[in-house]
XYZ file of C-alpha atoms in Angstrom:
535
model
C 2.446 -63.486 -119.750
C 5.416 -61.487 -119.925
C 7.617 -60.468 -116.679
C 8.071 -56.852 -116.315
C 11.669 -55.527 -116.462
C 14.085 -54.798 -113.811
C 13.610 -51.682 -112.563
C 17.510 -50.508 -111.156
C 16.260 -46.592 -110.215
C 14.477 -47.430 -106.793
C 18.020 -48.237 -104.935
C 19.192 -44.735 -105.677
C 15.605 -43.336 -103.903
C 16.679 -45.887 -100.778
C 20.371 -44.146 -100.774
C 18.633 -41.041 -100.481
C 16.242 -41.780 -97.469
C 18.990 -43.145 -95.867
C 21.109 -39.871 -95.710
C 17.493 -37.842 -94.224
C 17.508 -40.382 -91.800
C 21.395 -40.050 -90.617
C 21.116 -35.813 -90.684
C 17.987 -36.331 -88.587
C 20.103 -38.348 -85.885
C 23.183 -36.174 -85.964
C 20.095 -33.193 -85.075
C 18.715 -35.296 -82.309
C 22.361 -36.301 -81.104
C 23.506 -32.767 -81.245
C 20.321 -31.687 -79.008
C 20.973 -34.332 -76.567
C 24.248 -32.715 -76.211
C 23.235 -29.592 -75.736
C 20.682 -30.541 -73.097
C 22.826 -32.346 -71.375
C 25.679 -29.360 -71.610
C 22.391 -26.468 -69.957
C 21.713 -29.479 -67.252
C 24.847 -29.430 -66.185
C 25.671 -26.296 -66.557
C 22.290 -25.540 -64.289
C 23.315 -27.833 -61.582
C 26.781 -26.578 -60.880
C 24.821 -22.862 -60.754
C 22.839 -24.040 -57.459
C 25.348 -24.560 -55.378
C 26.533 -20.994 -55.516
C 23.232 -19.778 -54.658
C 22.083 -21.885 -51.970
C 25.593 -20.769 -50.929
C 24.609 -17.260 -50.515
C 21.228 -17.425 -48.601
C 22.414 -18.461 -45.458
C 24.657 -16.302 -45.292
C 22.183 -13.549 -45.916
C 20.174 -15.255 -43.447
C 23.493 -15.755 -40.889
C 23.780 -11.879 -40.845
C 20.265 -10.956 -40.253
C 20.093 -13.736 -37.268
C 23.553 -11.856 -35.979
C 22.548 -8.183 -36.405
C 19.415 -8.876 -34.473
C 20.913 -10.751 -31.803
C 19.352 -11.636 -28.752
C 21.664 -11.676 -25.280
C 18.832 -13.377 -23.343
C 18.529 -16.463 -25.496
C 22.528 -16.640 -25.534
C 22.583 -16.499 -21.763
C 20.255 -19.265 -21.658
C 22.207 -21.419 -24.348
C 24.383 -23.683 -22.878
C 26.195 -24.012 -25.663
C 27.425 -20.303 -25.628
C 30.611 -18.545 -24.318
C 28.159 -16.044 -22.777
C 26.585 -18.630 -20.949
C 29.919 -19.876 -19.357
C 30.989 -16.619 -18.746
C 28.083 -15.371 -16.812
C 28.292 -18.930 -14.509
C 31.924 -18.243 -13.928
C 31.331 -15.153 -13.030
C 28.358 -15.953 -10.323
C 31.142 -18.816 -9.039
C 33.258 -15.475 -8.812
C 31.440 -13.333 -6.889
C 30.840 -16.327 -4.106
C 34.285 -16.714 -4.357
C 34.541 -12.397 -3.512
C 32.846 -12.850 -0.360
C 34.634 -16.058 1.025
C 38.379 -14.509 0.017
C 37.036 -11.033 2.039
C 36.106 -13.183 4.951
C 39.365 -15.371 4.862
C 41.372 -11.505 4.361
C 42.570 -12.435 1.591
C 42.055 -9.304 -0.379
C 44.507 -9.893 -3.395
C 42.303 -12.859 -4.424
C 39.262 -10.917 -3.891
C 40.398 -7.580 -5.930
C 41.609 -10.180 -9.260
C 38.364 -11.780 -9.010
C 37.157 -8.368 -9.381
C 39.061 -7.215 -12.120
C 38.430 -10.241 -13.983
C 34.436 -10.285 -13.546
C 35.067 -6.192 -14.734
C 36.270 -8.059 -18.071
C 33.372 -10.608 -18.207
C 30.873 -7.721 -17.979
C 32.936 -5.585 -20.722
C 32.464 -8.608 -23.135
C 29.202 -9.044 -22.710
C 28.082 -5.759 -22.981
C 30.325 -5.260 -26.178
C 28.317 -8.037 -27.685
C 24.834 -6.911 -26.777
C 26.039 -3.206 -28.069
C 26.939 -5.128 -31.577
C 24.684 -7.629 -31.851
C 26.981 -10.117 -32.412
C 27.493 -13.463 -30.220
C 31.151 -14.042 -28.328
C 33.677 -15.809 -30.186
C 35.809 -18.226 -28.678
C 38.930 -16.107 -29.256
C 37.434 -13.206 -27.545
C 36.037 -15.600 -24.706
C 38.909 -18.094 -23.978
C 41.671 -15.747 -22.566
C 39.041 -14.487 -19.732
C 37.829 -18.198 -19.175
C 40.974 -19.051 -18.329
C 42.336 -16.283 -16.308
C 39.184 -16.433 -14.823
C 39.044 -20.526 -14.299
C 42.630 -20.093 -12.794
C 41.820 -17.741 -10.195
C 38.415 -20.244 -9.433
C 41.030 -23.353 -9.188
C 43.454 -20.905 -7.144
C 40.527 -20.194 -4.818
C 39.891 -24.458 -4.409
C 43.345 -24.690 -3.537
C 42.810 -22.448 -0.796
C 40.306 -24.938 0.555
C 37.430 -22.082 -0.386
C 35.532 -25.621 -1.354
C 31.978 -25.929 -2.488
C 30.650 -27.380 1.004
C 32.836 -23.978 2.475
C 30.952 -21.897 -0.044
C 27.651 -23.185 0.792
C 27.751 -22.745 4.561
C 29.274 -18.864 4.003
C 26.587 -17.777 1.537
C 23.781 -19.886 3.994
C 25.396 -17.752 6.844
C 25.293 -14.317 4.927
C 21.470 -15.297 3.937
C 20.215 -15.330 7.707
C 22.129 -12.305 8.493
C 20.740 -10.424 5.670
C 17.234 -12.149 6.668
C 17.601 -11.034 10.561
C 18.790 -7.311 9.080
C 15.845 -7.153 6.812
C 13.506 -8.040 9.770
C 14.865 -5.779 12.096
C 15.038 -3.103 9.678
C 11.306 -3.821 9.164
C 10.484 -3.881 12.645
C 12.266 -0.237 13.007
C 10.054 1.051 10.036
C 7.236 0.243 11.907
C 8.326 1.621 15.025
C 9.983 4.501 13.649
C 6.570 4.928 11.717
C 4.166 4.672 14.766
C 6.512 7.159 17.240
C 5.941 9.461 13.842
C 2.669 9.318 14.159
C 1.910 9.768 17.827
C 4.252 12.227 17.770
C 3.201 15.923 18.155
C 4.271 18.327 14.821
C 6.571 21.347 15.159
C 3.566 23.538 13.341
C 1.003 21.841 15.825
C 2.992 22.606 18.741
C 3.551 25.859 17.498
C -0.396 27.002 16.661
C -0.869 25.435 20.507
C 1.143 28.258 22.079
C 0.456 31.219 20.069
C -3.711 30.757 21.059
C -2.552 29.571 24.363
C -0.584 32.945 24.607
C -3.284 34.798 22.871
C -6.026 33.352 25.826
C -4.261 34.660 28.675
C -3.775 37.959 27.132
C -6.900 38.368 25.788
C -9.410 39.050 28.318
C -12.509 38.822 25.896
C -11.780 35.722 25.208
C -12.609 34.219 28.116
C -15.613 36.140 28.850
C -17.284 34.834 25.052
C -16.557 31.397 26.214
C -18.503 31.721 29.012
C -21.379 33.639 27.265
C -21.268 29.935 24.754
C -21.365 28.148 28.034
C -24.923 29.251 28.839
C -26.316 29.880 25.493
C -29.931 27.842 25.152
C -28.743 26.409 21.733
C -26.466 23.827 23.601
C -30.015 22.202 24.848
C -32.685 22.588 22.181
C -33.354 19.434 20.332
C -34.562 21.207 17.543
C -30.954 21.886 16.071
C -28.436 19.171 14.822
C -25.795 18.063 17.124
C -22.417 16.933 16.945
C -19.527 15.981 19.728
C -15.838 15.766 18.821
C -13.432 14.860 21.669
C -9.988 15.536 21.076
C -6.866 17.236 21.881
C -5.963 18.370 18.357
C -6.793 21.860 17.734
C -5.973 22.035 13.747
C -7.381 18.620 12.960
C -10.378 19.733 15.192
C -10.704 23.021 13.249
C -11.187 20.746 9.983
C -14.030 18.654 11.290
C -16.005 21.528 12.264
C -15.155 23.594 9.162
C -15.942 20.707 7.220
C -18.826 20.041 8.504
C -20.361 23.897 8.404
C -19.053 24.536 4.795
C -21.138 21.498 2.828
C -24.177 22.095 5.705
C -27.283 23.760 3.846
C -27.860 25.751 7.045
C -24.974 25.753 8.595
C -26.668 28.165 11.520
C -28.726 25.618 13.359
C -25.051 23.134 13.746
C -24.388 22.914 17.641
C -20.506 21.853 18.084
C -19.884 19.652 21.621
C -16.084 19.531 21.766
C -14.056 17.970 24.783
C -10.458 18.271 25.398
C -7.578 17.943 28.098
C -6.625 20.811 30.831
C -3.293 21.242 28.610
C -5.030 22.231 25.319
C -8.097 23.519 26.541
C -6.767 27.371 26.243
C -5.614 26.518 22.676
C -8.331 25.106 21.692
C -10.861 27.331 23.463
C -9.095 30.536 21.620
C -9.154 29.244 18.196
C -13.039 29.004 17.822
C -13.418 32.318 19.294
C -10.764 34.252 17.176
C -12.815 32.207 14.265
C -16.042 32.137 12.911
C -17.927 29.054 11.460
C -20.863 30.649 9.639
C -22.743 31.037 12.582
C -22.584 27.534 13.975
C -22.351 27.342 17.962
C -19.330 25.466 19.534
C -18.767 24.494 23.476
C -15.356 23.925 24.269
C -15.106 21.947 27.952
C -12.473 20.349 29.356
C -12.935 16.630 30.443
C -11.778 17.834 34.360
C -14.309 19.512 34.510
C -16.505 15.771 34.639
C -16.351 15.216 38.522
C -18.372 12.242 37.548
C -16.099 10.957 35.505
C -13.806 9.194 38.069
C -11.850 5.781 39.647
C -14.967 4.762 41.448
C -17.307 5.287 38.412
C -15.034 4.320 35.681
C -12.933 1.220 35.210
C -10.800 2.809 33.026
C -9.796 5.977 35.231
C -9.076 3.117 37.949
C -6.590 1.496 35.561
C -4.976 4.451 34.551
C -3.603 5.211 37.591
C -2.352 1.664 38.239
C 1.001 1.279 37.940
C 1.007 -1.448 36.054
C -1.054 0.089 33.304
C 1.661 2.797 33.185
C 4.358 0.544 32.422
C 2.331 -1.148 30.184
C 1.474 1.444 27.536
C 4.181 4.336 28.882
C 6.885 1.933 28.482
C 9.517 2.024 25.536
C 7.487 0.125 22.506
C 11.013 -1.069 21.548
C 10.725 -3.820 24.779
C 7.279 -4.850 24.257
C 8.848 -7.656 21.036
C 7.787 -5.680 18.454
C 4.385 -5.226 19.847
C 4.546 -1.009 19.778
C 0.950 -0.522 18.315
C -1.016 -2.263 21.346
C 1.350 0.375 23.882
C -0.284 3.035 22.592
C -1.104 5.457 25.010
C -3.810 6.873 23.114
C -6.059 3.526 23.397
C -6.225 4.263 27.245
C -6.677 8.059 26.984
C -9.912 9.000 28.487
C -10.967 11.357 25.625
C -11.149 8.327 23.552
C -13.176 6.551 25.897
C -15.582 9.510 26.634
C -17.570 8.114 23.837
C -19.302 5.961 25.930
C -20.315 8.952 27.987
C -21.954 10.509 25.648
C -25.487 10.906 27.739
C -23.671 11.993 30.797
C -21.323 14.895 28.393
C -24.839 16.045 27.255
C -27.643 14.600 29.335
C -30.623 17.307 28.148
C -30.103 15.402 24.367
C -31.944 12.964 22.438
C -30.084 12.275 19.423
C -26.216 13.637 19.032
C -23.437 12.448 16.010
C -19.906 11.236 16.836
C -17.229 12.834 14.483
C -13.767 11.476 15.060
C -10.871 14.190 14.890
C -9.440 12.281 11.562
C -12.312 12.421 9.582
C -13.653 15.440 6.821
C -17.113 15.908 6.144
C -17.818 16.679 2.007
C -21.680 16.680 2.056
C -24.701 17.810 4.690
C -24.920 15.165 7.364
C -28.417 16.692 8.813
C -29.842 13.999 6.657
C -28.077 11.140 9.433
C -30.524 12.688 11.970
C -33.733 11.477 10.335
C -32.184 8.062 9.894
C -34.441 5.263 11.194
C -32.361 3.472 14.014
C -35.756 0.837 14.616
C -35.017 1.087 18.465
C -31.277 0.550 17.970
C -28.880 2.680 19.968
C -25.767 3.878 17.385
C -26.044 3.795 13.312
C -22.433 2.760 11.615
C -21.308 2.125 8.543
C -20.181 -2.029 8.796
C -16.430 -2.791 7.733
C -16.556 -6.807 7.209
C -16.786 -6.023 3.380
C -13.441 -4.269 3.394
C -10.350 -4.807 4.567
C -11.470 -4.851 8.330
C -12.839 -8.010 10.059
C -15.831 -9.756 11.801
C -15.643 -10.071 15.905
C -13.282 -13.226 15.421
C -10.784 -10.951 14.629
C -11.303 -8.639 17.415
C -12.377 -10.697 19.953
C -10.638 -13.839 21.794
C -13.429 -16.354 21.038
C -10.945 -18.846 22.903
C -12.461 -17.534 26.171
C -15.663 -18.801 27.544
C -17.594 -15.589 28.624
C -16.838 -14.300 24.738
C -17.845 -17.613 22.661
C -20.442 -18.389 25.053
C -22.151 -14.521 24.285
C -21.307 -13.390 21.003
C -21.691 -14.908 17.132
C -17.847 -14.823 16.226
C -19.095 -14.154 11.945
C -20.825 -11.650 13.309
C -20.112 -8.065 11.044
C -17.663 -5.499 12.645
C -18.245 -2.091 12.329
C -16.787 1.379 12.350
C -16.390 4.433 14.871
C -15.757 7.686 13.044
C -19.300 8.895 12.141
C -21.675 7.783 14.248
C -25.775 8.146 15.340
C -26.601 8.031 18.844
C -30.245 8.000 20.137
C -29.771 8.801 23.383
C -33.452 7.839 24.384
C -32.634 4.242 23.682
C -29.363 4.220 25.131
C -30.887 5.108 28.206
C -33.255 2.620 27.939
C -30.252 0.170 27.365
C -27.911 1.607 30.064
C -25.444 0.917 27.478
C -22.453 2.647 29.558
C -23.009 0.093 32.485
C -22.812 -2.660 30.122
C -19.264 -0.606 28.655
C -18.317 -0.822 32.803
C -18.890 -4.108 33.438
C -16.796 -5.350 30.053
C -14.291 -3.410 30.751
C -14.056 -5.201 34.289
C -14.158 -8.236 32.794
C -10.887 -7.037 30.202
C -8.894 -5.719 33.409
C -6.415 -8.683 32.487
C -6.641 -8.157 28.889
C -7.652 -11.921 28.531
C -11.070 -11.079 26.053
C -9.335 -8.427 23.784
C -5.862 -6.710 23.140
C -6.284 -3.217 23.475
C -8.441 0.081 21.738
C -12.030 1.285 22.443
C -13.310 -0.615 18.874
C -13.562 -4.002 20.758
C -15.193 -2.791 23.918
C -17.706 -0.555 21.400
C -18.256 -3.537 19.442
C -19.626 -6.066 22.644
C -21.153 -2.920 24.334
C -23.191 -2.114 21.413
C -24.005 -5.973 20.335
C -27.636 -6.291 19.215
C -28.050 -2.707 19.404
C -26.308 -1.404 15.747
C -28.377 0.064 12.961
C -26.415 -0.479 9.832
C -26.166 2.739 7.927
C -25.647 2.964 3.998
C -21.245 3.058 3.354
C -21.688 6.344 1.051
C -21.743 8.164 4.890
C -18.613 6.988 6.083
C -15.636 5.620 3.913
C -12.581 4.755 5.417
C -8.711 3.751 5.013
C -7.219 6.956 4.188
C -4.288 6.842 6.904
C -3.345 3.406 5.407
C -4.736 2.674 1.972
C -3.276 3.980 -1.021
C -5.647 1.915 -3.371
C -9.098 3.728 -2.281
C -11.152 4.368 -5.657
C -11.533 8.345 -6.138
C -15.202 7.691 -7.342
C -15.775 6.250 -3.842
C -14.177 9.498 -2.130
C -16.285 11.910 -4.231
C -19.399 10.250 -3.890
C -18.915 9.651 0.397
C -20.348 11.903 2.801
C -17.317 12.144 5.065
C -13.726 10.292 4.536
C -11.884 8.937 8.020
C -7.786 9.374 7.655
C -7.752 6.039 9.697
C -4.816 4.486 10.113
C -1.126 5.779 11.292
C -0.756 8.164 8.205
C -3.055 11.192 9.388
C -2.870 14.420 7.250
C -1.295 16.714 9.352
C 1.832 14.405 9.352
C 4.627 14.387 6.953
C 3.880 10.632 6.308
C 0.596 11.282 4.878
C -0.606 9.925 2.212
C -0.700 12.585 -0.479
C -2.741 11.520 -2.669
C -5.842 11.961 -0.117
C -4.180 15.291 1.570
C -5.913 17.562 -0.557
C -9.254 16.607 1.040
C -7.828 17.159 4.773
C -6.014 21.015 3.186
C -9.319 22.293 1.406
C -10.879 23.279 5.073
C -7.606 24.573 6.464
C -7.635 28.403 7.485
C -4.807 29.256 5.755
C -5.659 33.020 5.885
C -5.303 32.678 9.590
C -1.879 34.537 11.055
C -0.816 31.716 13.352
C -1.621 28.972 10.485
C 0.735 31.215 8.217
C 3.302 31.312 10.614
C 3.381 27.476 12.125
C 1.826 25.314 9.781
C 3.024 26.405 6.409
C 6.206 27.378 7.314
């Protein structure tokens, strides 16, 4: 078998695979090249951009910038500025007590500069710079060290700002102690206009002839003694705030012609107050004006409380300045032992032919009927009041000194207080009672004011014990002389609203919110209001 020839063309095919295979690499090197060029070229790019956010961040962070949080930084010039300058201002007061008022007046000017920065900085929104900070740091640091050299130490500081501290303290509580006496001469003190109305109808009843002779035909009209109408005693020496009860009291009545008015005052405003509800009328309501001299009853061998009037040391006691008495003003008050505050427990003598009479304080106004109160079941009780312990008043602990035997030993000290003002008598069952005598013989037992401070609230509230008919608190809401918090649906939807406390309406430290109520039943079409109340 034959071999088959050499065959010399498949070498040249080999040469030319070859050169396919070394332009392919020089393609693949090339690429490599290139990527490696765009890589490169890519990462030297980032730089320049991560370069620029912050600083776009940097000046949004500065433009918004907040002084607070730089105060608060202790890494920040505005933080060492502001502690220099409290070091500073110690350092103001020590130099001023030393005299040495150059120090003190370059302090000055240099805390001046400390504020200027910092307000240019919370105008721009920028923080300080130390350039801007260090040449006041240092003027200001020098005049610190110059102040240490003085001996103006910390210990030195400490004891002069400790010293300035208690005098402000004893300033502030003196200050506080005149406000309060300041405030309670205000408000036992009679108004201009008051005094004024007094003598023009004190004038007008001893030239007026016809005056007198219509009180006396009240005096003996039958209405003051049939039980049939609705009755109501006021006892006061207050003419205008008077006035407002009764006017009050007839303008929301349904028929305001069967309302029989018992009013008591002193032999001074008697004329005043006689006049007025003559010259007026009060839709043909009947009013009694009497003057409490006129009680021969009513004297030191009856009454405890005329006996300690006239003692002498009952005079000092509440006649005295209230500026001696340690700060003590508002149990001097001559009002808590003024008879016509304690004729309230004389009620049955004041009108004996009664059976059932309501108490009206002189502070109080009357927004809706009160007939209603008279058909209010007592159950045998002797006075209906509104109870207080669910506002900011107190039970008989708070009243009462349950430290002394003849108190704790008679009375339940969680027992619930209650409130004079408006009040339900039935006079039947105080009778019955003989409340009054049990009034006498506490007040006996008080003559050292061991069992309570002062007032007729505490006496009421142990005379009255066991014999209080709780009445519903839409009759009688209270506060308006002291509380400026009172909610108006609470106003609108009482019966009558008591101006207790120091701040009464007719005073120029009323309240105003509430002095609307008090103005609505003045006679402001009367002359002699025109002329000396308004004015």
């Amino acid at each position: 078998m034959r071999r088959r020839p050499t065959e010399y063309r498949r070498p040249a095919r080999r040469r030319l695979i070859g050169w396919i295979w070394f332009l392919l690499g020089i393609f693949l090197l090339a690429g490599l090249v290139l990527f490696v060029v765009h890589h490169f070229h890519q990462v030297q790019s980032q730089p320049s951009v991560r370069e620029k956010t912050p600083v776009t961040e940097q000046v949004h962070h500065e433009s918004n910038l907040n002084l607070t949080q730089e105060l608060l930084s202790s890494n920040s010039y505005a933080r060492q500025l502001s502690d220099q300058m409290t070091l500073a201002k110690a350092y103001i007061v020590i130099s001023k007590e030393h005299g040495n008022l150059k120090l003190a007046w370059e302090l000055s000017s240099q805390i001046r500069n400390c504020q200027r920065l910092l307000s240019q900085a919370a105008i721009k929104g920028e923080p300080i710079t130390q350039e801007e900070s260090d040449p006041v740091i240092t003027s200001l640091a020098q005049l610190i060290y110059k102040a240490q050299d003085l001996h103006y130490d910390i210990s030195t500081t400490i004891v002069t700002l400790k010293s300035h501290t208690n005098a402000l303290e004893e300033r502030a509580k003196a200050a506080i102690a005149q406000t309060a006496e300041f405030g309670h001469i205000a408000s036992e003190s009679m108004p201009k206009g008051l005094h004024c109305l007094g003598i023009r109808l004190t004038e007008e009843w001893y030239g007026n002839p016809e005056i007198k002779r219509r009180v006396e035909e009240q005096r003996n009209s039958p209405r003051l003694v049939d039980n049939n109408l609705y009755h109501f005693c006021v006892f006061s020496d207050n003419v205008l705030a008077t006035a407002v009860v009764v006017n009050s009291t007839v303008s929301n009545a349904d028929h305001p012609q069967q309302l029989v008015f018992h009013i008591v005052t002193d032999r001074v405003n008697y004329p005043a107050m006689a006049a007025w509800f003559v010259l007026n009328d009060f839709k043909g309501c009947t009013v009694e004006v009497r003057s409490i001299e006129e009680f021969s009853w009513l004297n030191a061998s009856c009454s405890p409380v005329v006996k300690r009037i006239s003692d002498p040391k009952t005079k000092e006691y509440y006649f005295s300045s209230g500026l001696d008495q340690g700060g003590q003003s508002k149990f001097h008050n001559p009002k808590h032992i003024s008879l016509l505050n304690h004729l309230r427990f004389y009620i049955p003598q004041i009108v004996p032919n009664l059976e059932k009479v309501i108490f009206l304080d002189d502070d109080v106004v009357v927004q809706k009927d009160l007939t209603p109160l008279f058909s209010v079941e007592l159950h045998g009780n002797v006075i209906g009041a509104v109870e207080t312990c669910l506002e900011a008043y107190h039970r008989y602990y708070k009243y009462l000194n349950f430290s002394h035997p003849i108190i704790s030993s008679k009375f339940d000290p969680q027992s619930c207080g209650w409130a004079f003002g408006v009040n339900v008598f039935d006079l039947i069952a105080w009778k019955k009672n003989d409340v009054t005598a049990r009034y006498h013989y506490w007040e006996e037992q008080n003559a050292e004011q061991t069992l309570w401070r002062t007032g007729t609230l505490p006496v009421g509230l142990v005379s009255f014990y066991g014999l209080v008919e709780p009445l519903d608190r839409r009759w009688h809401v209270l506060g308006l002389g002291f509380d400026m918090e009172i909610d108006d649906r609470l106003i609108e939807s009482a019966a009558v609203v008591h101006y207790s406390g120091s701040m009464k309406p007719w005073l120029k430290l009323a309240i105003t919110r509430y002095k609307s109520q008090w103005e609505r039943y003045l006679n402001f079409a009367h002359q002699y209001v025109r002329e000396c109340v308004m004015r």
